[in-house]
Short mmCIF file of C-alpha atoms in Angstrom, two decimals:
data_model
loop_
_atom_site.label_atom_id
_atom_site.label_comp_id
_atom_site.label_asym_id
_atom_site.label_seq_id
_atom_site.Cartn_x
_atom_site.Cartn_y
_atom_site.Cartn_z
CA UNK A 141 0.00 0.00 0.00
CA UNK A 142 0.78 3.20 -0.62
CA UNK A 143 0.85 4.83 2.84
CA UNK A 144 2.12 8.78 1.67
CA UNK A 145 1.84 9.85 -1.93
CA UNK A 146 -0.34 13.34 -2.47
CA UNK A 147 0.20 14.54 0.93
CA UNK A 148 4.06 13.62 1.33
CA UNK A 149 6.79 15.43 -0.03
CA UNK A 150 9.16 14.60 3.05
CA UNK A 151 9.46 11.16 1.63
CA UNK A 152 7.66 10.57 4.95
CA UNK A 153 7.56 6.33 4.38
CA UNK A 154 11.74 6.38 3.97
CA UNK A 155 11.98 7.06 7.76
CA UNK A 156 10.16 3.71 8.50
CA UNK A 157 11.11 -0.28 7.83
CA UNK A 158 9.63 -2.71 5.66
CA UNK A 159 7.54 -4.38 9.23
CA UNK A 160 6.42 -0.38 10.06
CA UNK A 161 4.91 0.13 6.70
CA UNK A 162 3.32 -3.37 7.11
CA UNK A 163 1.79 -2.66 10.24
CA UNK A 164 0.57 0.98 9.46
CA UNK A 165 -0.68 -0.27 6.10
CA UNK A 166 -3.27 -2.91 8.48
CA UNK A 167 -3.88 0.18 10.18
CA UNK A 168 -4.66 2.07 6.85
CA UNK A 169 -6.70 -0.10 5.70
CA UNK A 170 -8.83 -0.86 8.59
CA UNK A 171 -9.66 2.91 9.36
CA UNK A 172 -10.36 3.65 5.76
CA UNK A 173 -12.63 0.28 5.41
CA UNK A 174 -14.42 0.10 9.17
CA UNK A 175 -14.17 3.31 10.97
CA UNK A 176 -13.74 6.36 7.72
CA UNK A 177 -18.23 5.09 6.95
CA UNK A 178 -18.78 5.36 10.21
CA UNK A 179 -17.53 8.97 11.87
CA UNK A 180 -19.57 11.41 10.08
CA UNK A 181 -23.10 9.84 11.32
CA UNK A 182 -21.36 9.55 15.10
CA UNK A 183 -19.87 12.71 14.91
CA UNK A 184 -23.21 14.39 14.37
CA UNK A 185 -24.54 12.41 16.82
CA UNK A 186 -22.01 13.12 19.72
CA UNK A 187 -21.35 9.21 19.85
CA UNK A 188 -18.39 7.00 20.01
CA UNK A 189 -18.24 3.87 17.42
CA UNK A 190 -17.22 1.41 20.22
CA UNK A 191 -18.06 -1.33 17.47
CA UNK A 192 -14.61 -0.10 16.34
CA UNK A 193 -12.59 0.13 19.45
CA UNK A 194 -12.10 -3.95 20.35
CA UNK A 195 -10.92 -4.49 15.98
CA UNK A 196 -8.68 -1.63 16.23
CA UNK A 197 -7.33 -3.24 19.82
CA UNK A 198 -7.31 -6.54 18.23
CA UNK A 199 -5.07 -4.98 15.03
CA UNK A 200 -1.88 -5.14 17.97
CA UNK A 201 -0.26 -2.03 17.03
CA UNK A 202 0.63 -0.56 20.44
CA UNK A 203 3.61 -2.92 20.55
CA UNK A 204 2.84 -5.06 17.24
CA UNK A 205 4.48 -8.35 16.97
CA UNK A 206 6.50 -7.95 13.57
CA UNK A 207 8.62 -4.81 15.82
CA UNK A 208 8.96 -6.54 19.15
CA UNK A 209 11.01 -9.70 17.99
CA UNK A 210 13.97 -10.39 20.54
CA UNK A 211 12.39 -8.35 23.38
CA UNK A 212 12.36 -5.17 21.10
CA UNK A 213 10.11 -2.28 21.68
CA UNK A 214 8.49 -0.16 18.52
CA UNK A 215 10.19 2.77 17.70
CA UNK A 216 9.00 6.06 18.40
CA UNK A 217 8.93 7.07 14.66
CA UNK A 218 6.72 3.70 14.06
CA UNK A 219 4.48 4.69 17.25
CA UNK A 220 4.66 8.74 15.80
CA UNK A 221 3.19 7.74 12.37
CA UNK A 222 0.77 5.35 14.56
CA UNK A 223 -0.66 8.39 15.84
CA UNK A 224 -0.66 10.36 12.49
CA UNK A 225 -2.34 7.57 10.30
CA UNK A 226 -5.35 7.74 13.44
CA UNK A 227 -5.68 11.49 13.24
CA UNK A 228 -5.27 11.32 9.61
CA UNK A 229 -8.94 9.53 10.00
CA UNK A 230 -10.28 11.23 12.86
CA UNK A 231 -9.31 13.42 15.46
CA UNK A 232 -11.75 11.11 17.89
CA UNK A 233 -9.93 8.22 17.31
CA UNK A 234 -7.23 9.37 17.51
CA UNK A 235 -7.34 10.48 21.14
CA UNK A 236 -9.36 7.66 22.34
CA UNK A 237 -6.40 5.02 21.34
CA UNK A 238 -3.49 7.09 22.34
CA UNK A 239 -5.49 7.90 25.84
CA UNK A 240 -4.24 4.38 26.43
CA UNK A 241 -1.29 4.16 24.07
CA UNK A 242 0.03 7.73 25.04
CA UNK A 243 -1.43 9.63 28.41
CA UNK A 244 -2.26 6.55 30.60
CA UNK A 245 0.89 4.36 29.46
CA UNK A 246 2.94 7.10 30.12
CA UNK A 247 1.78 7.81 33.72
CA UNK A 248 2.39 4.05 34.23
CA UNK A 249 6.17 4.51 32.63
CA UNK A 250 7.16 7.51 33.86
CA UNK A 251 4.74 7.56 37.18
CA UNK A 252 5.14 3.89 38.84
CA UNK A 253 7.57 2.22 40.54
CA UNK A 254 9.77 -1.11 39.03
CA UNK A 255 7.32 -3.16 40.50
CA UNK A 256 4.93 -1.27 39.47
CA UNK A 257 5.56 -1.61 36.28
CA UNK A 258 6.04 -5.01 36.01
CA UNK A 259 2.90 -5.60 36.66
CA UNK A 260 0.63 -3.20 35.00
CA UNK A 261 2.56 -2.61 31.53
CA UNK A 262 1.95 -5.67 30.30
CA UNK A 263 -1.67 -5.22 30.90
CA UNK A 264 -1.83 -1.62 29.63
CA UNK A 265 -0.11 -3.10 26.50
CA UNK A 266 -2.59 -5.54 25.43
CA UNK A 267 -5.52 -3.30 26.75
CA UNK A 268 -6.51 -5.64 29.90
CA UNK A 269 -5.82 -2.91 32.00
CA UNK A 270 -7.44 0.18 30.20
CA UNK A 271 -7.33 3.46 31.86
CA UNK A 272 -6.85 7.30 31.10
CA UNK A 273 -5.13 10.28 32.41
CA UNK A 274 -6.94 12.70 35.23
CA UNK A 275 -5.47 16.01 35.67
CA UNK A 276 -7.53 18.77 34.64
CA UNK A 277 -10.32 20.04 36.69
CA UNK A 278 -13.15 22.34 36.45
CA UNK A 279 -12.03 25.51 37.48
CA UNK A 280 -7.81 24.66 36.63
CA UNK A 281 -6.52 23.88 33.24
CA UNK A 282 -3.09 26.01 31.99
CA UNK A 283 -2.97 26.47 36.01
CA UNK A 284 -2.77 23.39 37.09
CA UNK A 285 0.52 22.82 38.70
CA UNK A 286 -0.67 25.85 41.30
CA UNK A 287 -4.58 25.30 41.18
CA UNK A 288 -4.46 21.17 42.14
CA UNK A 289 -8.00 21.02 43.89
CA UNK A 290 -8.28 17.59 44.14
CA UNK A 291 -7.56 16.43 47.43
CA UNK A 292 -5.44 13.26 49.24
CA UNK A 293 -5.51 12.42 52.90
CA UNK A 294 -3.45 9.29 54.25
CA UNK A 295 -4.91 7.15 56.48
CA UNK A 296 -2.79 3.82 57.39
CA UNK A 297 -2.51 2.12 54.21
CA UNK A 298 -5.35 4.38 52.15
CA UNK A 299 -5.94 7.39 50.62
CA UNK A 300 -8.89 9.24 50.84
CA UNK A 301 -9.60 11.26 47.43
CA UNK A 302 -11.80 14.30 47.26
CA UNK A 303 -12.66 16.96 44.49
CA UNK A 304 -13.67 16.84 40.91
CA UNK A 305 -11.79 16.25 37.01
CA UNK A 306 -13.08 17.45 33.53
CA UNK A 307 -12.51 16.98 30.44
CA UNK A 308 -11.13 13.28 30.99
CA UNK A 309 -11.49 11.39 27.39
CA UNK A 310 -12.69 7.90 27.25
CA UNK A 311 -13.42 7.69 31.36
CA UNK A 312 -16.55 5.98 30.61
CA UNK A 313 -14.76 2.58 29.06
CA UNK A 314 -12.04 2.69 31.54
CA UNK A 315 -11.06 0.26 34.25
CA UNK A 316 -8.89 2.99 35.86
CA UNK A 317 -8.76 6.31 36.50
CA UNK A 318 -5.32 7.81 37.32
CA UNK A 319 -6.21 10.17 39.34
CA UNK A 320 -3.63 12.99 40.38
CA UNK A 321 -4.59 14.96 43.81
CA UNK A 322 -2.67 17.21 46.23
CA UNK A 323 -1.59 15.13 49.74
CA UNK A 324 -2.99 17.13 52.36
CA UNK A 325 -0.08 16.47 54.70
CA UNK A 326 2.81 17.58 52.20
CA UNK A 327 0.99 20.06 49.37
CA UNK A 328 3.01 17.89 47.05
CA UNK A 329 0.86 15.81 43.90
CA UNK A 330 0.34 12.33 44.13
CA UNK A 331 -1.21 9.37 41.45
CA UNK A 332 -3.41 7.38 41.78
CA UNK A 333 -5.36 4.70 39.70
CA UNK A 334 -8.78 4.68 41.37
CA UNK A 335 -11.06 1.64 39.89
CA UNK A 336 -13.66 3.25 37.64
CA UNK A 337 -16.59 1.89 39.71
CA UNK A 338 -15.09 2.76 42.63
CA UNK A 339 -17.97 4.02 45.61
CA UNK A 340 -17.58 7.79 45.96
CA UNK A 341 -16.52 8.12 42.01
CA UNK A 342 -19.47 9.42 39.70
CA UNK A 343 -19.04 10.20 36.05
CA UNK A 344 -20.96 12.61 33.90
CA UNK A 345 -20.73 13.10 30.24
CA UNK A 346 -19.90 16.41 28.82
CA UNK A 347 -22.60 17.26 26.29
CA UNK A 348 -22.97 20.65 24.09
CA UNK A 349 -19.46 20.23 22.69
CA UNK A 350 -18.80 21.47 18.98
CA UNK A 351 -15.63 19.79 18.75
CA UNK A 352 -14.06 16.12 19.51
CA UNK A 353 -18.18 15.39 19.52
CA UNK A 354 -17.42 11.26 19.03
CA UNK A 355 -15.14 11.70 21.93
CA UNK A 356 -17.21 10.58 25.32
CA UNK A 357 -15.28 13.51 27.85
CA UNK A 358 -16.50 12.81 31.52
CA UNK A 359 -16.69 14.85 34.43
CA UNK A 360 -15.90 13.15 37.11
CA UNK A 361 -16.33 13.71 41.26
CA UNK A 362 -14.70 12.23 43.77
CA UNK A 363 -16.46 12.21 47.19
CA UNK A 364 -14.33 10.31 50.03
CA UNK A 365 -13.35 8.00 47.67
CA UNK A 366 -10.24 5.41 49.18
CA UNK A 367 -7.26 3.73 47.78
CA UNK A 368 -4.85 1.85 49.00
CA UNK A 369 -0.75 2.43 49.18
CA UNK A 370 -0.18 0.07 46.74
CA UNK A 371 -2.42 1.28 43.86
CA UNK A 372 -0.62 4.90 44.27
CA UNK A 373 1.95 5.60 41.74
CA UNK A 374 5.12 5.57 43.92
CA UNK A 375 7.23 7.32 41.31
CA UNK A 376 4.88 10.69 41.63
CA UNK A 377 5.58 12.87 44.36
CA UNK A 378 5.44 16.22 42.91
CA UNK A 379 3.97 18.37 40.42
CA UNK A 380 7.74 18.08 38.80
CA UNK A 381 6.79 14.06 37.80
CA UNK A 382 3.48 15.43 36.59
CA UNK A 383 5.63 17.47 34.14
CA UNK A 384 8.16 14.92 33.07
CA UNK A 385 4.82 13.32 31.88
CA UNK A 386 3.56 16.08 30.33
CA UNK A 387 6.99 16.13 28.35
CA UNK A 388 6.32 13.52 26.66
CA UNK A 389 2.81 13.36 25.70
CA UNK A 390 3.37 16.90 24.37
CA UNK A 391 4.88 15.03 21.22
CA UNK A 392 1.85 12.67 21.03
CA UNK A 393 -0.61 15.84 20.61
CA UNK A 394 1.71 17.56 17.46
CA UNK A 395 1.62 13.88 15.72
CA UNK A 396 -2.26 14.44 15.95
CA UNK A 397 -2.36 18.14 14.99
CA UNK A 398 0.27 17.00 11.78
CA UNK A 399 -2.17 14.12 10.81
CA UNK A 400 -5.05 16.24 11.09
CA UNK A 401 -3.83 18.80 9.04
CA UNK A 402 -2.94 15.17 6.18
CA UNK A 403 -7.07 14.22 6.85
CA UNK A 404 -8.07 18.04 5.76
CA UNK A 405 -5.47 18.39 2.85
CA UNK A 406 -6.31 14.98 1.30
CA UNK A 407 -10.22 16.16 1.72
CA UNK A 408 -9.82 18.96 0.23
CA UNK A 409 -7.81 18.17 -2.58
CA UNK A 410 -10.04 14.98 -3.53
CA UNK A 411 -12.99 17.60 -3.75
CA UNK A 412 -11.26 20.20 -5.81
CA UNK A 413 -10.26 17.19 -8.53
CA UNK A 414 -13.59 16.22 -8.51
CA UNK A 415 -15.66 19.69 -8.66
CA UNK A 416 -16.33 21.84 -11.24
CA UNK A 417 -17.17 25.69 -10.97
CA UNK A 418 -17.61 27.94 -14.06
CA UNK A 419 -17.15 24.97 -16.35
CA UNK A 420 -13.74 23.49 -15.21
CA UNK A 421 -12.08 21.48 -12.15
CA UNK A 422 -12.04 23.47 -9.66
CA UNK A 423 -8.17 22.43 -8.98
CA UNK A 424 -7.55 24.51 -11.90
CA UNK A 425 -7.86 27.84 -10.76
CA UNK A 426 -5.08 29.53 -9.22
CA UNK A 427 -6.29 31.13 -6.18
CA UNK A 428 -6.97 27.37 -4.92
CA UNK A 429 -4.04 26.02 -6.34
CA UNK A 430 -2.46 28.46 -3.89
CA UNK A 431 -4.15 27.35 -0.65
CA UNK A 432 -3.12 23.53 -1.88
CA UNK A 433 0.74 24.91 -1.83
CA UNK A 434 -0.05 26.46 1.59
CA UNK A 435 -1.69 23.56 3.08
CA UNK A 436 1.07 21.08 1.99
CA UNK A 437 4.14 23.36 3.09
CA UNK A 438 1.95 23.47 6.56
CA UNK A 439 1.89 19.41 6.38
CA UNK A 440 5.32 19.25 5.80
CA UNK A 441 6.89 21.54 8.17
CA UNK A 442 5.12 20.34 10.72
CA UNK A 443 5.81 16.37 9.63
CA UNK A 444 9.55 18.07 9.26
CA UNK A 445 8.97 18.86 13.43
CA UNK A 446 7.64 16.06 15.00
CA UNK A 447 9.83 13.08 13.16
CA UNK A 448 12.82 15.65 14.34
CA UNK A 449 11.27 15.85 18.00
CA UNK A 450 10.78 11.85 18.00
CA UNK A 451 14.61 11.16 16.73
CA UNK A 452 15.86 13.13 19.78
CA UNK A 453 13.37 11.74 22.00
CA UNK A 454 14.40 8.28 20.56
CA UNK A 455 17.70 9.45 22.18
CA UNK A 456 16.62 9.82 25.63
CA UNK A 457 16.12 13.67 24.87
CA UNK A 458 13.33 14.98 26.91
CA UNK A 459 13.34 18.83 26.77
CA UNK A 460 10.47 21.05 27.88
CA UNK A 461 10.76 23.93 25.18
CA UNK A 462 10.87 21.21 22.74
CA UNK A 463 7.31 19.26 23.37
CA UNK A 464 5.79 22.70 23.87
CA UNK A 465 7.49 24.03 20.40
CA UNK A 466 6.61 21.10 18.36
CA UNK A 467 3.09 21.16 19.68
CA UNK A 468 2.65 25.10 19.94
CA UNK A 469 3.64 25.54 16.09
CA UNK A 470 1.68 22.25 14.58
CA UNK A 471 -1.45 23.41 16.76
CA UNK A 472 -0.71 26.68 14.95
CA UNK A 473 -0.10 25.24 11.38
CA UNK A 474 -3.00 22.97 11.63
CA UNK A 475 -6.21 26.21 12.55
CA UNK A 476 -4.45 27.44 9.08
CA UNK A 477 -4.14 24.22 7.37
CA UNK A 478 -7.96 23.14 8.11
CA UNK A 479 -9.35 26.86 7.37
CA UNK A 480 -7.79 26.65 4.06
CA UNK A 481 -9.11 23.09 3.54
CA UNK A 482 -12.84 24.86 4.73
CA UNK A 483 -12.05 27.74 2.13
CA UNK A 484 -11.28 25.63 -0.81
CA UNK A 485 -14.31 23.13 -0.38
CA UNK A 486 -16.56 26.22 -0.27
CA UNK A 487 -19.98 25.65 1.62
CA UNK A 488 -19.71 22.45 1.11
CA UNK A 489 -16.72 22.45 3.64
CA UNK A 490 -19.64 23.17 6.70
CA UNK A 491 -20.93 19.58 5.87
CA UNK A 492 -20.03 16.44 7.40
CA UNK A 493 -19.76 14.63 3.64
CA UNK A 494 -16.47 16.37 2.49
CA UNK A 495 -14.96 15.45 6.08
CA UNK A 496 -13.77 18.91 5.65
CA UNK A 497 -15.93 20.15 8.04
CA UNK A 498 -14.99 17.45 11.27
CA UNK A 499 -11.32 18.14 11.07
CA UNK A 500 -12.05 22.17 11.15
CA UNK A 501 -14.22 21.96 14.23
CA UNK A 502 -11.97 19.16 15.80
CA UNK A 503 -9.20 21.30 15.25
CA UNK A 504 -10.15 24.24 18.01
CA UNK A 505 -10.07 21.10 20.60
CA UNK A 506 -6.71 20.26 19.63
CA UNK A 507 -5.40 23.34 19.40
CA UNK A 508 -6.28 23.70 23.24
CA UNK A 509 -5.76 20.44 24.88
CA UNK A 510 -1.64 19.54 26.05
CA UNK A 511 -1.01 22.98 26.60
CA UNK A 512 -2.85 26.36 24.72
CA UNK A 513 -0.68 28.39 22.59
CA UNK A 514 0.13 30.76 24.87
CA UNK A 515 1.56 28.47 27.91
CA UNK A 516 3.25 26.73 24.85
CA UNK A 517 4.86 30.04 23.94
CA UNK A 518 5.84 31.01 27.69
CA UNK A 519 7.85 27.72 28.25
CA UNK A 520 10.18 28.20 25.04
CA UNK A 521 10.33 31.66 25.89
CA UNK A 522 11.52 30.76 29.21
CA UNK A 523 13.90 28.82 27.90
CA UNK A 524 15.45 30.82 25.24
CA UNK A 525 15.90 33.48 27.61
CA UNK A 526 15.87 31.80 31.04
CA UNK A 527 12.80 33.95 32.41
CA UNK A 528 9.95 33.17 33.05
CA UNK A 529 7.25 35.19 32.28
CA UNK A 530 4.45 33.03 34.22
CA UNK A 531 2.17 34.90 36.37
CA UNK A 532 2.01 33.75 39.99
#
């Protein structure tokens, strides 16, 4: 298969081995067969495909089998693309998978201890241990690190767990929650995977949304709910081991904002081959010809970003100002990228049957969530001139 033609002129597919290409072209071909019918009708809806989500566990490629021979792991430019060819399809799907694939694996990686991770990895891996990642809250999102409501108080063995999250992705399928909370005793952040069911844990869905609208986001209170010691992640005891997750999941975000801006090019450049204004293809005027140039040197510098961000990260590379630059300027590159995909398709870019129209609205959620702009900004800023210009 050919995985990048039209929408590659980075020679994307050069960067990956014969066993990537295999596995990403199963994962090709099962989002543009089973889920690419399906997203338009749930996306109107505000409904998640779940007849999708047990195939696309069952395709193995978190750790696929062809890139894991002799105790291997995939490599981050394999699990980059991974990402891209989902968001490629639909933003959606794309954060539902890599809500297990990319927040709640990492907070297992980076978050528990040896043990720890012995004995939950494996699980996360094959998906017998699904969970996601519970930070943000309803009145803290950039502020965060200072505005931690969510509260934890020690008693023996447990933890008690008060307060409230938002905006949590795919809490309603989870076994897990990892929930992160302030101790009481120490003001420091601590982790903790709270069972979904849990008594004192209630989940509401978000409704009303206008973008990510297949994507179930909960609300989610926590009323005296306990936990013991040993379900705590004992690697987390600070907001400074919430950030060295962040770091990383940073990267996961630009992959989706680059293949985002690769689902609204290709959308937009099928339609223009295909329609015809004033009695010729509409690809044949110049004025769109020139928002096709735009849109692909958008795709390519940020492609150009992220497989440069995964190579050093690939080298044990984890930078702040990095993450936050990769995913500040994609975010940026893809609001342009899918207005110009929305200009070119005309009205017909505010309907759901170009596709043009899902990856402009989904955009504005992407362009927010990891990070805005702005806090983005502040931490390169910080470190290009080592101050920082946060607000206290």
């Amino acid at each position: 298969m050919d995985l990048y033609s039209a929408c590659d002129w980075y020679d994307a597919a050069a960067l990956l081995t014969d066993d990537e290409r295999l596995v990403l072209g199963r994962l090709r071909e099962f989002l543009e067969e089973k889920a690419k019918p399906l997203v338009g009708d749930y996306w109107e809806r505000g409904e998640f495909p779940y007849e999708i989500a047990q195939p696309l566990i069952d395709l193995d490629i978190m750790e696929p089998a062809e890139l894991t021979r002799d105790g291997e792991k995939a490599r981050g430019i394999y699990q980059g693309f991974r990402i891209f060819e989902l968001a490629r399809t639909d933003a959606s799907i794309a954060t539902f998978y890599t809500a297990q694939a990319g927040l709640f694996r990492t907070a297992i990686r980076v978050g528990a201890s040896e043990e720890q991770k012995k004995e939950w990895m494996p699980k996360v891996v094959d998906f017998s241990l699904k969970g996601v990642f519970s930070l943000t809250e309803p009145e803290s999102g950039s502020d965060i690190a200072g505005g931690l409501a969510t509260t934890a108080r020690r008693e023996g063995d447990t933890w008690v767990l008060d307060g409230a999250k938002r905006w949590i992705g795919g809490a309603f399928t989870a076994d897990v929650l990892a929930v992160f909370a302030r101790d009481v005793a120490d003001g420091q952040v601590k982790a903790f995977l709270v069972p979904r069911e849990a008594p004192g844990v209630t989940l509401e869905k978000i409704h009303r949304k206008t973008a990510l609208r297949m994507m179930q986001n909960a609300h989610i209170t926590l009323d005296g709910v306990r936990v013991t010691e040993a379900d705590r992640l004992h690697n987390v005891n600070s907001f400074k081991d919430v950030a060295a997750m962040l770091r990383a999941m940073r990267s996961d975000v630009a992959w989706i904002a680059t293949g985002i801006q690769a689902g609204a090019f290709e959308a937009a450049l099928k339609y223009v081959r295909e329609r015809e204004q004033f009695g010729r293809q509409l690809g044949s005027f110049q004025l769109v010809q020139e928002k096709l140039a735009r849109m692909l040197g958008n795709l390519t510098s940020s492609l150009s970003l992220v497989v440069r961000l995964t190579e050093q990260q690939e080298k044990g590379i984890y930078r702040d100002q990095d993450s936050a630059l990769a995913k500040m300027q994609t975010s940026l590159l893809m609001r342009e990228t899918v207005a110009l995909a929305r200009e070119v398709v005309g009205g017909n870019g505010i309907t759901l049957d170009t596709d043009v129209a899902r990856f402009h609205a989904d955009a504005e959620a992407v362009y927010s969530y990891e990070g805005t702009h702005e806090i983005n900004a502040l931490i390169v800023g910080r470190a290009l001139t080592g101050q920082s210009a946060f607000t206290k």
